[in-house]
Coordinates of C-alpha atoms (C1' of nucleotides) in Angstrom, one line a residue:
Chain A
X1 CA 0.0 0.0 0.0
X2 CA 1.2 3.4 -1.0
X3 CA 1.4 5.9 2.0
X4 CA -1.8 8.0 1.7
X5 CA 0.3 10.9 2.8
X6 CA 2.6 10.9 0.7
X7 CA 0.5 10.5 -2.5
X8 CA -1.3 13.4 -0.8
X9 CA 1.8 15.5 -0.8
X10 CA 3.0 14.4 -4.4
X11 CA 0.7 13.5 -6.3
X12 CA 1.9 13.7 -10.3
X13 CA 5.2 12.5 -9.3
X14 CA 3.7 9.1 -8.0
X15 CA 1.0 9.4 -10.9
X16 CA 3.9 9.8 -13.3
X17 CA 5.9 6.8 -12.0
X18 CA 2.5 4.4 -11.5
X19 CA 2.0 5.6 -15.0
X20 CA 5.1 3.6 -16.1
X21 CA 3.9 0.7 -15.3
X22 CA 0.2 1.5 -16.3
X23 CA -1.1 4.3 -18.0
X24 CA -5.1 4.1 -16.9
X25 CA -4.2 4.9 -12.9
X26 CA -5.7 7.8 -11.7
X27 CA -4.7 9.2 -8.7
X28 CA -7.7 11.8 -8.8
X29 CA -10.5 9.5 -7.3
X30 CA -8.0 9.2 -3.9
X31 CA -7.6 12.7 -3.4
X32 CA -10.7 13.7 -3.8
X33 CA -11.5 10.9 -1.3
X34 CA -9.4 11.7 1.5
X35 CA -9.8 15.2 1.4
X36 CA -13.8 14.7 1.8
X37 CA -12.7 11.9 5.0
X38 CA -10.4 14.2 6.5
X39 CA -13.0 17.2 6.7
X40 CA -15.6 14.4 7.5
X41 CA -12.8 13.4 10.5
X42 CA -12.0 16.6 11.5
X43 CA -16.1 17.4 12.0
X44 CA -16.7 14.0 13.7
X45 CA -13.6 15.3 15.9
X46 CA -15.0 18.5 17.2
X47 CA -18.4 17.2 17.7
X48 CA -17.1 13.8 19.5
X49 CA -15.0 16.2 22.1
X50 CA -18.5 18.2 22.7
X51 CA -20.2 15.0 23.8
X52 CA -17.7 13.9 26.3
X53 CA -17.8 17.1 27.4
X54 CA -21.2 17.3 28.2
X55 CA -21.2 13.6 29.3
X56 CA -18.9 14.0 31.8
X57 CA -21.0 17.4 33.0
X58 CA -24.2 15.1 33.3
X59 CA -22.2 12.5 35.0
X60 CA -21.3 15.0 37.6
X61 CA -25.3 16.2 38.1
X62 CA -26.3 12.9 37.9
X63 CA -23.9 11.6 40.8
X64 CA -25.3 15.0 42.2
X65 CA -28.9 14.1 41.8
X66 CA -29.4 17.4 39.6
X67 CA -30.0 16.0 36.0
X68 CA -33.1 16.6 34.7
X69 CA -34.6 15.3 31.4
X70 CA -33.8 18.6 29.1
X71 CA -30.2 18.2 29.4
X72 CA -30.7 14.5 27.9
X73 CA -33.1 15.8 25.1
X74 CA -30.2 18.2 24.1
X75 CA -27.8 15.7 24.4
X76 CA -29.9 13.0 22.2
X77 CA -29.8 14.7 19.4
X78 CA -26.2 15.7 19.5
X79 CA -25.8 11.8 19.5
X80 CA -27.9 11.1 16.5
X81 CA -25.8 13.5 15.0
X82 CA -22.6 11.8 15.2
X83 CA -24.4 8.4 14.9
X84 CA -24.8 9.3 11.3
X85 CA -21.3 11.0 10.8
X86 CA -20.0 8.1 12.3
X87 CA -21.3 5.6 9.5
X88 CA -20.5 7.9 6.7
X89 CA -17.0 8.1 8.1
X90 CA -16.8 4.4 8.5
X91 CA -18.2 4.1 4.6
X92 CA -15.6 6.5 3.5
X93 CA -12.5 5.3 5.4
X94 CA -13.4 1.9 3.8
X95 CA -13.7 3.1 0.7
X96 CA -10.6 5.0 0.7
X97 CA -8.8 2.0 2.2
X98 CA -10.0 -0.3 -0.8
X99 CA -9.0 2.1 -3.9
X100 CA -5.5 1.7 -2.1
X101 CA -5.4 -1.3 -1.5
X102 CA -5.9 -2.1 -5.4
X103 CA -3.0 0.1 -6.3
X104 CA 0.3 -1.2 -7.0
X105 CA 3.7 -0.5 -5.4
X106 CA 5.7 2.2 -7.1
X107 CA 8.4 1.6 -9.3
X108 CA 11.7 1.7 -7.9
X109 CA 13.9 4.7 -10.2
X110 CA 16.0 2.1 -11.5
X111 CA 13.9 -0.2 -12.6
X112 CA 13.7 -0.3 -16.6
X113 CA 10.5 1.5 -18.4
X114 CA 8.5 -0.8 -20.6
X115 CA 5.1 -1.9 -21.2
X116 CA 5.8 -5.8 -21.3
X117 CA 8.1 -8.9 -20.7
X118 CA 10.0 -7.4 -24.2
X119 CA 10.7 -5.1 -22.2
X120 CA 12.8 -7.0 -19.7
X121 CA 16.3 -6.2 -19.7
X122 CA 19.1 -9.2 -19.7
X123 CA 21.0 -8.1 -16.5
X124 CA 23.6 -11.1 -17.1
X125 CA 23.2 -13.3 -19.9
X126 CA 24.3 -17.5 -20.5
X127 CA 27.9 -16.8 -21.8
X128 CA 28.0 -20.7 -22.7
X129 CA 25.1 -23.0 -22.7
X130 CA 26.5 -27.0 -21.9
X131 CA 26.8 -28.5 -25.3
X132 CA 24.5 -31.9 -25.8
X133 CA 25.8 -34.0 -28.7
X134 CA 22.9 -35.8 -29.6
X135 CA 18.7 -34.2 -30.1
X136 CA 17.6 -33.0 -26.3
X137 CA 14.6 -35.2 -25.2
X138 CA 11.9 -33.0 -23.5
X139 CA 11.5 -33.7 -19.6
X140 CA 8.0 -34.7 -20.0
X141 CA 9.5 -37.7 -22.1
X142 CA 12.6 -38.3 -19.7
X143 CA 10.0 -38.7 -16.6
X144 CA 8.0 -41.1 -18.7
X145 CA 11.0 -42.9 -19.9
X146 CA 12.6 -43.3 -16.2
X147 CA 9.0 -43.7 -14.6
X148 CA 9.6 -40.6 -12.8
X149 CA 6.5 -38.9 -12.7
X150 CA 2.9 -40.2 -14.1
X151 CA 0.9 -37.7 -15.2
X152 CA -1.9 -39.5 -16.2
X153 CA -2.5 -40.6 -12.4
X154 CA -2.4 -37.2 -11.8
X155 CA -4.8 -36.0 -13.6
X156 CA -7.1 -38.5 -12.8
X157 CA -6.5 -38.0 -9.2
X158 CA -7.1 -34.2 -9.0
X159 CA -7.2 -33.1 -12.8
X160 CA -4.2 -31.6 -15.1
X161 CA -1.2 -29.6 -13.5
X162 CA -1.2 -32.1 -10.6
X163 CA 1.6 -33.9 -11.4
X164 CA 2.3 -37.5 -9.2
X165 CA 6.2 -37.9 -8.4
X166 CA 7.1 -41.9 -8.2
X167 CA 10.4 -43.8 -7.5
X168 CA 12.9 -41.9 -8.0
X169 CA 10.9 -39.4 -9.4
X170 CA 9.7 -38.3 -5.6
X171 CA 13.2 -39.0 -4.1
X172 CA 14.7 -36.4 -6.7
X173 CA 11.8 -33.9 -5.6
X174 CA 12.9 -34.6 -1.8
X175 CA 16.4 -34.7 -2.4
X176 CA 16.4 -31.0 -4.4
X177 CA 13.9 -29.4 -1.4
X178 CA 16.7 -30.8 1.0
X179 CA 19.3 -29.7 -0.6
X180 CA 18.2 -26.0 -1.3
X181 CA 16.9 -26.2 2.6
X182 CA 20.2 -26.8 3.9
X183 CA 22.1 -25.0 1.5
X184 CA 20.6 -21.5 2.8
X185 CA 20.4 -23.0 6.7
X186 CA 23.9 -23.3 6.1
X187 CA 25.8 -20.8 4.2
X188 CA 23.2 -17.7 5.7
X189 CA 21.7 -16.7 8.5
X190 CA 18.5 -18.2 8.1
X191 CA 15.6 -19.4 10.5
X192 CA 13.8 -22.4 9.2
X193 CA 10.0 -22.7 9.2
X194 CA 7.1 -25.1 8.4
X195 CA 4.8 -23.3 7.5
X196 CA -0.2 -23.7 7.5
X197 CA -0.7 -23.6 3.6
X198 CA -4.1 -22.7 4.8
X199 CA -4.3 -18.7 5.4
X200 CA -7.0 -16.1 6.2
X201 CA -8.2 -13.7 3.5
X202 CA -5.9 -10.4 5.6
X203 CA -2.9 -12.8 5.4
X204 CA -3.4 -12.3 1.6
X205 CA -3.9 -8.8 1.5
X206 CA -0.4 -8.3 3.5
X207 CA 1.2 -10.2 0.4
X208 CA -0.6 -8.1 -2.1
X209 CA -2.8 -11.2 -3.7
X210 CA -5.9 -9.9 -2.1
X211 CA -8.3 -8.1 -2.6
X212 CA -7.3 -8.2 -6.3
X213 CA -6.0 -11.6 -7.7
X214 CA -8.9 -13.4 -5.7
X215 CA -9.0 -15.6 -8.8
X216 CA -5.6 -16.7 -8.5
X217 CA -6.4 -18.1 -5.7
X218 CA -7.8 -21.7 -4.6
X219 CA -10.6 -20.7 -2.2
X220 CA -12.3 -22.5 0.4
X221 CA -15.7 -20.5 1.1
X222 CA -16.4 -22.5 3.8
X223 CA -14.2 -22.1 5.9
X224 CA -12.8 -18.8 4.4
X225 CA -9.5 -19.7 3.8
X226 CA -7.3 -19.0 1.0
X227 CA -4.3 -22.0 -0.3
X228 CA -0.5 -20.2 -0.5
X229 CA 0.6 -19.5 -3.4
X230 CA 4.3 -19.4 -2.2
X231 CA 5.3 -19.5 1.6
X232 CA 5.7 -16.0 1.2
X233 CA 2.5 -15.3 2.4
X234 CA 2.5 -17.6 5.7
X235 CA 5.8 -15.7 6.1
X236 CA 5.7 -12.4 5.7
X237 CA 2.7 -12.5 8.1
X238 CA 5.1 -14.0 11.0
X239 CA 5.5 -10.6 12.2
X240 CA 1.7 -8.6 10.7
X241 CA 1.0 -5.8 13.7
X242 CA 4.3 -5.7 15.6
X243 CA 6.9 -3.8 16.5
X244 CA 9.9 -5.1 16.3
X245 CA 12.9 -3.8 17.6
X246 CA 15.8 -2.2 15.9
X247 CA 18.2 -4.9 17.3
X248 CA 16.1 -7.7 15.9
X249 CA 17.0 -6.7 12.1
X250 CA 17.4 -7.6 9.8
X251 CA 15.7 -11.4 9.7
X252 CA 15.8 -13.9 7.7
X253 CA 13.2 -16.4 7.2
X254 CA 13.1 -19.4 4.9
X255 CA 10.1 -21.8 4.8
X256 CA 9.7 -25.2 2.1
X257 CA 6.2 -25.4 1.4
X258 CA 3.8 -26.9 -1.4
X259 CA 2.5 -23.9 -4.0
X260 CA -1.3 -23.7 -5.0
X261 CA -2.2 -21.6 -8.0
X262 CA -5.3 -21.9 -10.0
X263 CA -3.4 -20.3 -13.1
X264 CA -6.2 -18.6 -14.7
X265 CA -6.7 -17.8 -18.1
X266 CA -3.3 -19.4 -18.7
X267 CA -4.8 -22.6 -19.8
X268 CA -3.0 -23.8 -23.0
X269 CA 0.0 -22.0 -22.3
X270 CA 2.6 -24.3 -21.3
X271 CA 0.2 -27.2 -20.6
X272 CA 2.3 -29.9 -21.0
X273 CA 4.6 -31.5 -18.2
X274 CA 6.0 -29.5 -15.5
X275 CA 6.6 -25.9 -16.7
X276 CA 3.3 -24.6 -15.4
X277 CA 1.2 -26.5 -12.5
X278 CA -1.2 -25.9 -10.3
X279 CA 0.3 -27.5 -7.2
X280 CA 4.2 -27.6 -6.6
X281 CA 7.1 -27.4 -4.2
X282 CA 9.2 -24.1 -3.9
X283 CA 11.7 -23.1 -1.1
X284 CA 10.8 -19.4 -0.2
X285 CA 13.1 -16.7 1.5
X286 CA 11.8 -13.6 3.3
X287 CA 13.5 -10.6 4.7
X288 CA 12.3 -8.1 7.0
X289 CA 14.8 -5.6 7.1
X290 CA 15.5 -2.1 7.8
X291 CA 14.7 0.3 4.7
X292 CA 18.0 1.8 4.5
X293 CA 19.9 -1.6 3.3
X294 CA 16.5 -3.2 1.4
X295 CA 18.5 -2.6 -1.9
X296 CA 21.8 -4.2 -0.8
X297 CA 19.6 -7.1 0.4
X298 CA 18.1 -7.4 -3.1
X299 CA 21.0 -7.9 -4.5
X300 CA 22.1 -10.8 -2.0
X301 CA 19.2 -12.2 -2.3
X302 CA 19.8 -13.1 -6.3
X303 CA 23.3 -13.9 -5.6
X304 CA 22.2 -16.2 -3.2
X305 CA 20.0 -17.9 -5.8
X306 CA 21.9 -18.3 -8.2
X307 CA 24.6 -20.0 -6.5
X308 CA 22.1 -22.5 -6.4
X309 CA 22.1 -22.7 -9.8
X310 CA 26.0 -23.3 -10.1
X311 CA 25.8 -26.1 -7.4
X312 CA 23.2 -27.9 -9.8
X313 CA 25.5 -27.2 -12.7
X314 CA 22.4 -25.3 -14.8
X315 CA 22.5 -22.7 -17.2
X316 CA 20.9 -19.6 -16.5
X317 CA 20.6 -15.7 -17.5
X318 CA 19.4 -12.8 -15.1
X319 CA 16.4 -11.0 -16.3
X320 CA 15.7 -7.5 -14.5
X321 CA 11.6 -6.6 -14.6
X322 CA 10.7 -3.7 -17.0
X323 CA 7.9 -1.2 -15.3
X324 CA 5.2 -3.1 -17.1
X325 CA 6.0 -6.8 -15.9
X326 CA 6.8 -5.5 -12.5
X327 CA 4.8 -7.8 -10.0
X328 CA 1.6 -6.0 -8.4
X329 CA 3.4 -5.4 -5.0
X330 CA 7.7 -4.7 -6.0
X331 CA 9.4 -2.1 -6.8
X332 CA 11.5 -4.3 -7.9
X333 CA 12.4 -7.6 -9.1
X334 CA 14.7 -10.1 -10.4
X335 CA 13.8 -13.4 -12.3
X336 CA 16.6 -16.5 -12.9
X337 CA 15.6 -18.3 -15.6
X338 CA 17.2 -21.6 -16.6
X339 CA 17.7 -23.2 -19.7
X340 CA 15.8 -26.0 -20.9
X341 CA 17.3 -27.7 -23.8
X342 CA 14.8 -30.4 -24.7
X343 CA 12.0 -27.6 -24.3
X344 CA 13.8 -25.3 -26.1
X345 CA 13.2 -22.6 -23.1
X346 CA 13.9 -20.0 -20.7
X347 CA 11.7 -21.2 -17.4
X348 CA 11.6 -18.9 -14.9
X349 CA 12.7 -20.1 -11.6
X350 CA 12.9 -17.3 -9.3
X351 CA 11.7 -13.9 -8.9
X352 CA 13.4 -11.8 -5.9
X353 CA 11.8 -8.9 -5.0
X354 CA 12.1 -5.3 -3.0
X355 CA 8.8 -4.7 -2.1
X356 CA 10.2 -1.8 0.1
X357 CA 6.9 -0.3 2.5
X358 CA 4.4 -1.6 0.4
X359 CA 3.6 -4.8 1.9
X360 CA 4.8 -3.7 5.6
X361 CA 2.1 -1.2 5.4
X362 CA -0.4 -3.5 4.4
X363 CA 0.2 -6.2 6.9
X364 CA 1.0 -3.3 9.5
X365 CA 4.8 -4.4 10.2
X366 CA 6.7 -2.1 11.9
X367 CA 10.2 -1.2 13.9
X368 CA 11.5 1.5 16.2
X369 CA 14.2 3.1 14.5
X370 CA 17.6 4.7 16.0
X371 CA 15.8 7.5 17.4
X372 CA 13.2 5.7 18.9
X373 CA 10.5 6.5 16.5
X374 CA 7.8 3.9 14.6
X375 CA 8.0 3.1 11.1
X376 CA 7.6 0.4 8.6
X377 CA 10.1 -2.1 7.5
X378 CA 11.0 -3.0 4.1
X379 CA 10.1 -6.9 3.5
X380 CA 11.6 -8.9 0.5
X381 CA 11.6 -12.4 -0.6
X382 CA 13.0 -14.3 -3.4
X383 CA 12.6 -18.0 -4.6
X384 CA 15.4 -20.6 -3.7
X385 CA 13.9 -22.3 -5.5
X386 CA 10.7 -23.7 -7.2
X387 CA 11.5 -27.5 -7.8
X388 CA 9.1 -28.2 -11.0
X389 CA 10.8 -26.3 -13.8
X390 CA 14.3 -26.9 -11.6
X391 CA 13.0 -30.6 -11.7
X392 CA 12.7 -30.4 -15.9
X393 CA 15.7 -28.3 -16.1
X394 CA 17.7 -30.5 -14.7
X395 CA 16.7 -33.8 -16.5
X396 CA 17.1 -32.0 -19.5
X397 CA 20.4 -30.6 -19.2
X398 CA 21.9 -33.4 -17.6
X399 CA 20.6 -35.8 -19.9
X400 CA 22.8 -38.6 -21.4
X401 CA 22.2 -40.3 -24.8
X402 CA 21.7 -43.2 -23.4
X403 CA 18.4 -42.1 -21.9
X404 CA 20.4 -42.0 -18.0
X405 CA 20.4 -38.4 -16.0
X406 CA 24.0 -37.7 -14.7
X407 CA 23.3 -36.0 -11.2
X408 CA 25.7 -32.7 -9.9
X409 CA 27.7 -33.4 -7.7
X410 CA 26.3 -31.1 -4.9
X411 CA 23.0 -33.2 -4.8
X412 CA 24.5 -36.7 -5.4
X413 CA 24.8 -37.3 -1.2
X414 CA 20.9 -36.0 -1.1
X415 CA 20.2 -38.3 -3.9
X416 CA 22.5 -41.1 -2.6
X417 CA 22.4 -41.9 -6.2
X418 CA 25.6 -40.6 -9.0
X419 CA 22.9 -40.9 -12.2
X420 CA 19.3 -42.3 -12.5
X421 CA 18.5 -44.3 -15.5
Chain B
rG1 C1' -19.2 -31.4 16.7
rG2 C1' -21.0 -30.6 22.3
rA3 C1' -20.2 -28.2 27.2
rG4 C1' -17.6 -24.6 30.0
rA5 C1' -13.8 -20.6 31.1
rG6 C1' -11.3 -16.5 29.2
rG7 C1' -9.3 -12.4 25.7
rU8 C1' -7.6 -5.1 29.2
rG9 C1' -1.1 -1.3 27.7
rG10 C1' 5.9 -4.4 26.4
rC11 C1' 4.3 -8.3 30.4
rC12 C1' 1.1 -9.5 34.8
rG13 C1' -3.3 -7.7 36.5
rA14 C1' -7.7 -4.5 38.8
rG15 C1' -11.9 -2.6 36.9
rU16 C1' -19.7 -5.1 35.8
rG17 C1' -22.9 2.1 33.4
rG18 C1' -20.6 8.4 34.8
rU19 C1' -14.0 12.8 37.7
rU20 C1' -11.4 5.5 34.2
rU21 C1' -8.4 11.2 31.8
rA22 C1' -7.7 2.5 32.5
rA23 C1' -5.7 1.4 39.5
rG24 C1' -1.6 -1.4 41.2
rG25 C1' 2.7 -4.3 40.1
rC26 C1' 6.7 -6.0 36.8
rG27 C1' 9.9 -4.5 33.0
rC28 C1' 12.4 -0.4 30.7
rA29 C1' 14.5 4.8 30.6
rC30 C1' 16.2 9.0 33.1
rG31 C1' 17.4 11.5 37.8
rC32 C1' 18.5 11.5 43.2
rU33 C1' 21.3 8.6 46.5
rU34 C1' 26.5 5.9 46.3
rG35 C1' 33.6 5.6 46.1
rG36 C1' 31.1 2.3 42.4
rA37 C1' 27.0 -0.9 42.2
rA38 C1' 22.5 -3.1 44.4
rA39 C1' 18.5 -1.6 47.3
rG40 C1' 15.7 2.7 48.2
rC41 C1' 13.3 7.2 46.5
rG42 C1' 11.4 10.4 42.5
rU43 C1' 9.9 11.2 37.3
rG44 C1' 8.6 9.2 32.8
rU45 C1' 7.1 5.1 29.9
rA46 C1' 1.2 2.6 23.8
rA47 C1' -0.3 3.0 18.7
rG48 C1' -3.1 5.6 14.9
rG49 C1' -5.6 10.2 12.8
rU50 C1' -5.4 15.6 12.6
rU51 C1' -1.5 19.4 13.5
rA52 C1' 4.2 23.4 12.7
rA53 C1' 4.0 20.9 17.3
rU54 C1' 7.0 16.0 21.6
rA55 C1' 0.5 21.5 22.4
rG56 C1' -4.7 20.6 22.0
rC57 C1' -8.6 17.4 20.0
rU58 C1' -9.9 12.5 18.7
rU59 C1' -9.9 6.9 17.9
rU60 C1' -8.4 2.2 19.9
rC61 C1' -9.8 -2.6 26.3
rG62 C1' -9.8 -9.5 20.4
rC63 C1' -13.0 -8.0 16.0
rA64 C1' -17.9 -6.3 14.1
rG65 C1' -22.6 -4.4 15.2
rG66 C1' -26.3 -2.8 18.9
rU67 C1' -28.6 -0.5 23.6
rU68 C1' -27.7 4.4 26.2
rC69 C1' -27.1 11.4 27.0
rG70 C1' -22.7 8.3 28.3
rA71 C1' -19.9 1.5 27.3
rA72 C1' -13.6 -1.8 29.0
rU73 C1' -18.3 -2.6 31.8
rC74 C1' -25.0 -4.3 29.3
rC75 C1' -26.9 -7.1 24.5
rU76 C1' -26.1 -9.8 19.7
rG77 C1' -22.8 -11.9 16.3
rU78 C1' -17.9 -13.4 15.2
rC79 C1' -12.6 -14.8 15.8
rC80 C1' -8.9 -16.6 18.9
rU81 C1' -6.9 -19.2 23.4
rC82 C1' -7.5 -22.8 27.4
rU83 C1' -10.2 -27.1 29.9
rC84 C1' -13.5 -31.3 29.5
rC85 C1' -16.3 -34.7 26.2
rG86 C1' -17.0 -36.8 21.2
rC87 C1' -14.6 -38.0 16.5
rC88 C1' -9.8 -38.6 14.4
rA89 C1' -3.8 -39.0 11.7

RNA sequence: GGAGAGGUGGCCGAGUGGUUUAAGGCGCACGCUUGGAAAGCGUGUAAGGUUAAUAGCUUUCGCAGGUUCGAAUCCUGUCCUCUCCGCCA
């Protein structure tokens, strides 16, 4: 959520940089609205401090035995009064409240201006992609070939983009969330958590994927609970409505956890296999950390990544968000994207994001500074990583003509296995 | 799912309709005291809105409504925690 205060005090420069990433926000609508709720506060105010006034003074008849029924008449209608006031105040406040709440962060300065993923800019590009002698097979025809994952079962279990791990197929699944897991635990400062994949609708609206991306989300009405979408959300909530010390930054939080996402008006893109699902397994980092160092965090935050991606002997370029492909709630944001040989693709594999105040705000996530004074921390997190496209990236690349999957090194003691065939 | 108890400031805890402007304690900060410390004594100690303001006013006693001139206190709903019972991995 964008400070109200500030938007109040500049308007067209926020308008201008909003506009970058899309051209239809209107910033008029706010003002308008919280100058009417701020006259409307200031009325309520002054006729609020009358009535205690005057309460107290009857209180002090009363315990006199002086009132009489005039005083209440008077009183009655000065009640009324702010009765109303107080519901139109409650109507605006929420109203105001809910046209910010639907606007997106603001673009960080540096982040490139564009309208779409074209857009993008290629921060560090592949310098040599691992030569394969013979014609890539795709990972959905690797898994099959290796009985590694059945996607028929799947989908007759709970429908397409469920895929169903087997044999080795789940141990390489367990074996990649392990290693990832223990990688971070061990080479940073991180604090490991297991996390509900169940959350309320507010725990959504801290993230940023409520009120607005309600369809992205699987839903249970009944209960009125909402299935992660990343860890992130379960997360970044750890700490929704507190103030935490200055001492206790930054923190570091890292959480495995299954992924739900109902994916939308995506269908037919990237249907087949594992490259877009609607249930899988990601490792998720957060930090909460003060706003002076979020940008220097950022950027360990990728590097951190992508030495994943070294350890699994994958190649990958860095691809820095343009305006228009910004995610609804960062100012800025970083996607690895492997290389999948048999696919013939760039599959995104982690996104790390600054999302500065804007989520801090929403969830209410605060820290007493140097001086002793509140204010918001900047949150970030960043994938380390999402198994299913790591999964096909890695059968493809490591591929061997003889139909067998040479594993890296790093995961081999996870594994317990030097190849599967 | 059924029955009961409870949710008050950083923490504990008093408060069942009106000087509550939330007692008291703990913790914390500062000061006095001391050779120094502890103890003791004193002062201070929430967040949000508005504002030039650390002034004033106002909101907030889980949350949302309601009753009343006036609600932490009464009523309704709801969420959460705990205990017991039932079911259950």
């Amino acid at each position: 959520m964008i400070d109200i205060k500030n938007i109040r005090e500049q308007q067209s420069l926020i308008q201008d940089r909003l506009a970058k990433r899309d051209k239809s926000i209107n910033l008029d609508n706010i003002i308008s609205a919280d100058l009417s709720l701020r006259e409307l506060t200031k009325k309520l105010n002054d006729l609020q401090s009358d009535q205690n006034r005057q309460s107290k003074e009857i209180g002090i008849l009363k315990s006199e035995g002086k009132a009489d029924d005039s005083v209440f008449a008077k009183l009655k209608e000065l009640s009324n009064t702010i009765k109303d006031l107080e519901v139109e105040h409650r109507t605006k406040s929420k109203n105001l409240k809910s046209m910010l709440l639907d606007l997106p962060n603001i673009p960080h300065s540096s982040v490139p201006v564009g309208t779409s993923e074209k857009d993008n800019a290629l921060i560090k590009d592949c310098e040599s992609k691992k030569e394969i002698s013979f014609s890539p097979k795709s990972h959905v025809d690797i898994a099959q070939d290796l009985d590694l994952i059945d996607f028929e079962a799947g989908a007759k279990i709970s429908g397409a983009g469920f895929p169903l791990y087997k044999g080795n197929g789940a141990l390489l699944e367990r074996a990649l969330l392990n290693f990832m897991i223990d990688f971070h635990l061990k080479n940073y400062n991180y604090t490991e958590f297991f996390t509900p994949f169940l959350v309320k609708p507010d725990a959504a609206i801290t993230t940023g994927q409520l009120p607005k991306f309600d369809e992205d989300m699987y839903h249970i009405e009944k209960d009125e609970l909402y299935l992660i979408p990343t860890a992130e959300v379960p997360l970044t909530n750890i700490h929704k409505d507190e103030i935490l010390e200055l001492s206790a930054l930054p923190k570091y939080y890292l959480a495995n956890s299954a992924c739900f996402r109902r994916e939308a008006g995506s269908y037919g893109k990237d249907t087949r296999g594992l490259l877009r699902v609607h249930q899988f397994n990601k490792v998720e980092l957060v930090k909460f950390v003060h706003p002076d160092s979020s940008y220097e965090e950022l950027e360990s935050l990728k590097n951190q990544a992508i030495k994943l991606l070294d350890l699994l002997e994958l190649d990958y370029r860095i691809i820095e968000l343009c305006t228009g492909d910004l995610g609804f709630s960062a100012a800025k944001c970083y996607d690895l994207e492997v290389w999948a040989p048999g696919e013939e693709k760039w599959l995104e594999v982690s996104s790390c994001s600054n999302f500065e105040d804007f989520q801090s705000r929403r969830g209410n996530i605060r820290f007493r500074d140097e001086s002793g004074k509140v204010d918001f921390v900047h949150t970030l997190n960043g994938s380390g990583l999402a198994t299913p496209r790591i999964f096909a990236a890695l059968l493809e690349t490591h591929q061997n003509q003889d139909g067998s999957i040479t594993v890296p090194v790093a995961l081999q003691p996870y594994l317990g296995l030097a190849e599967i065939k």
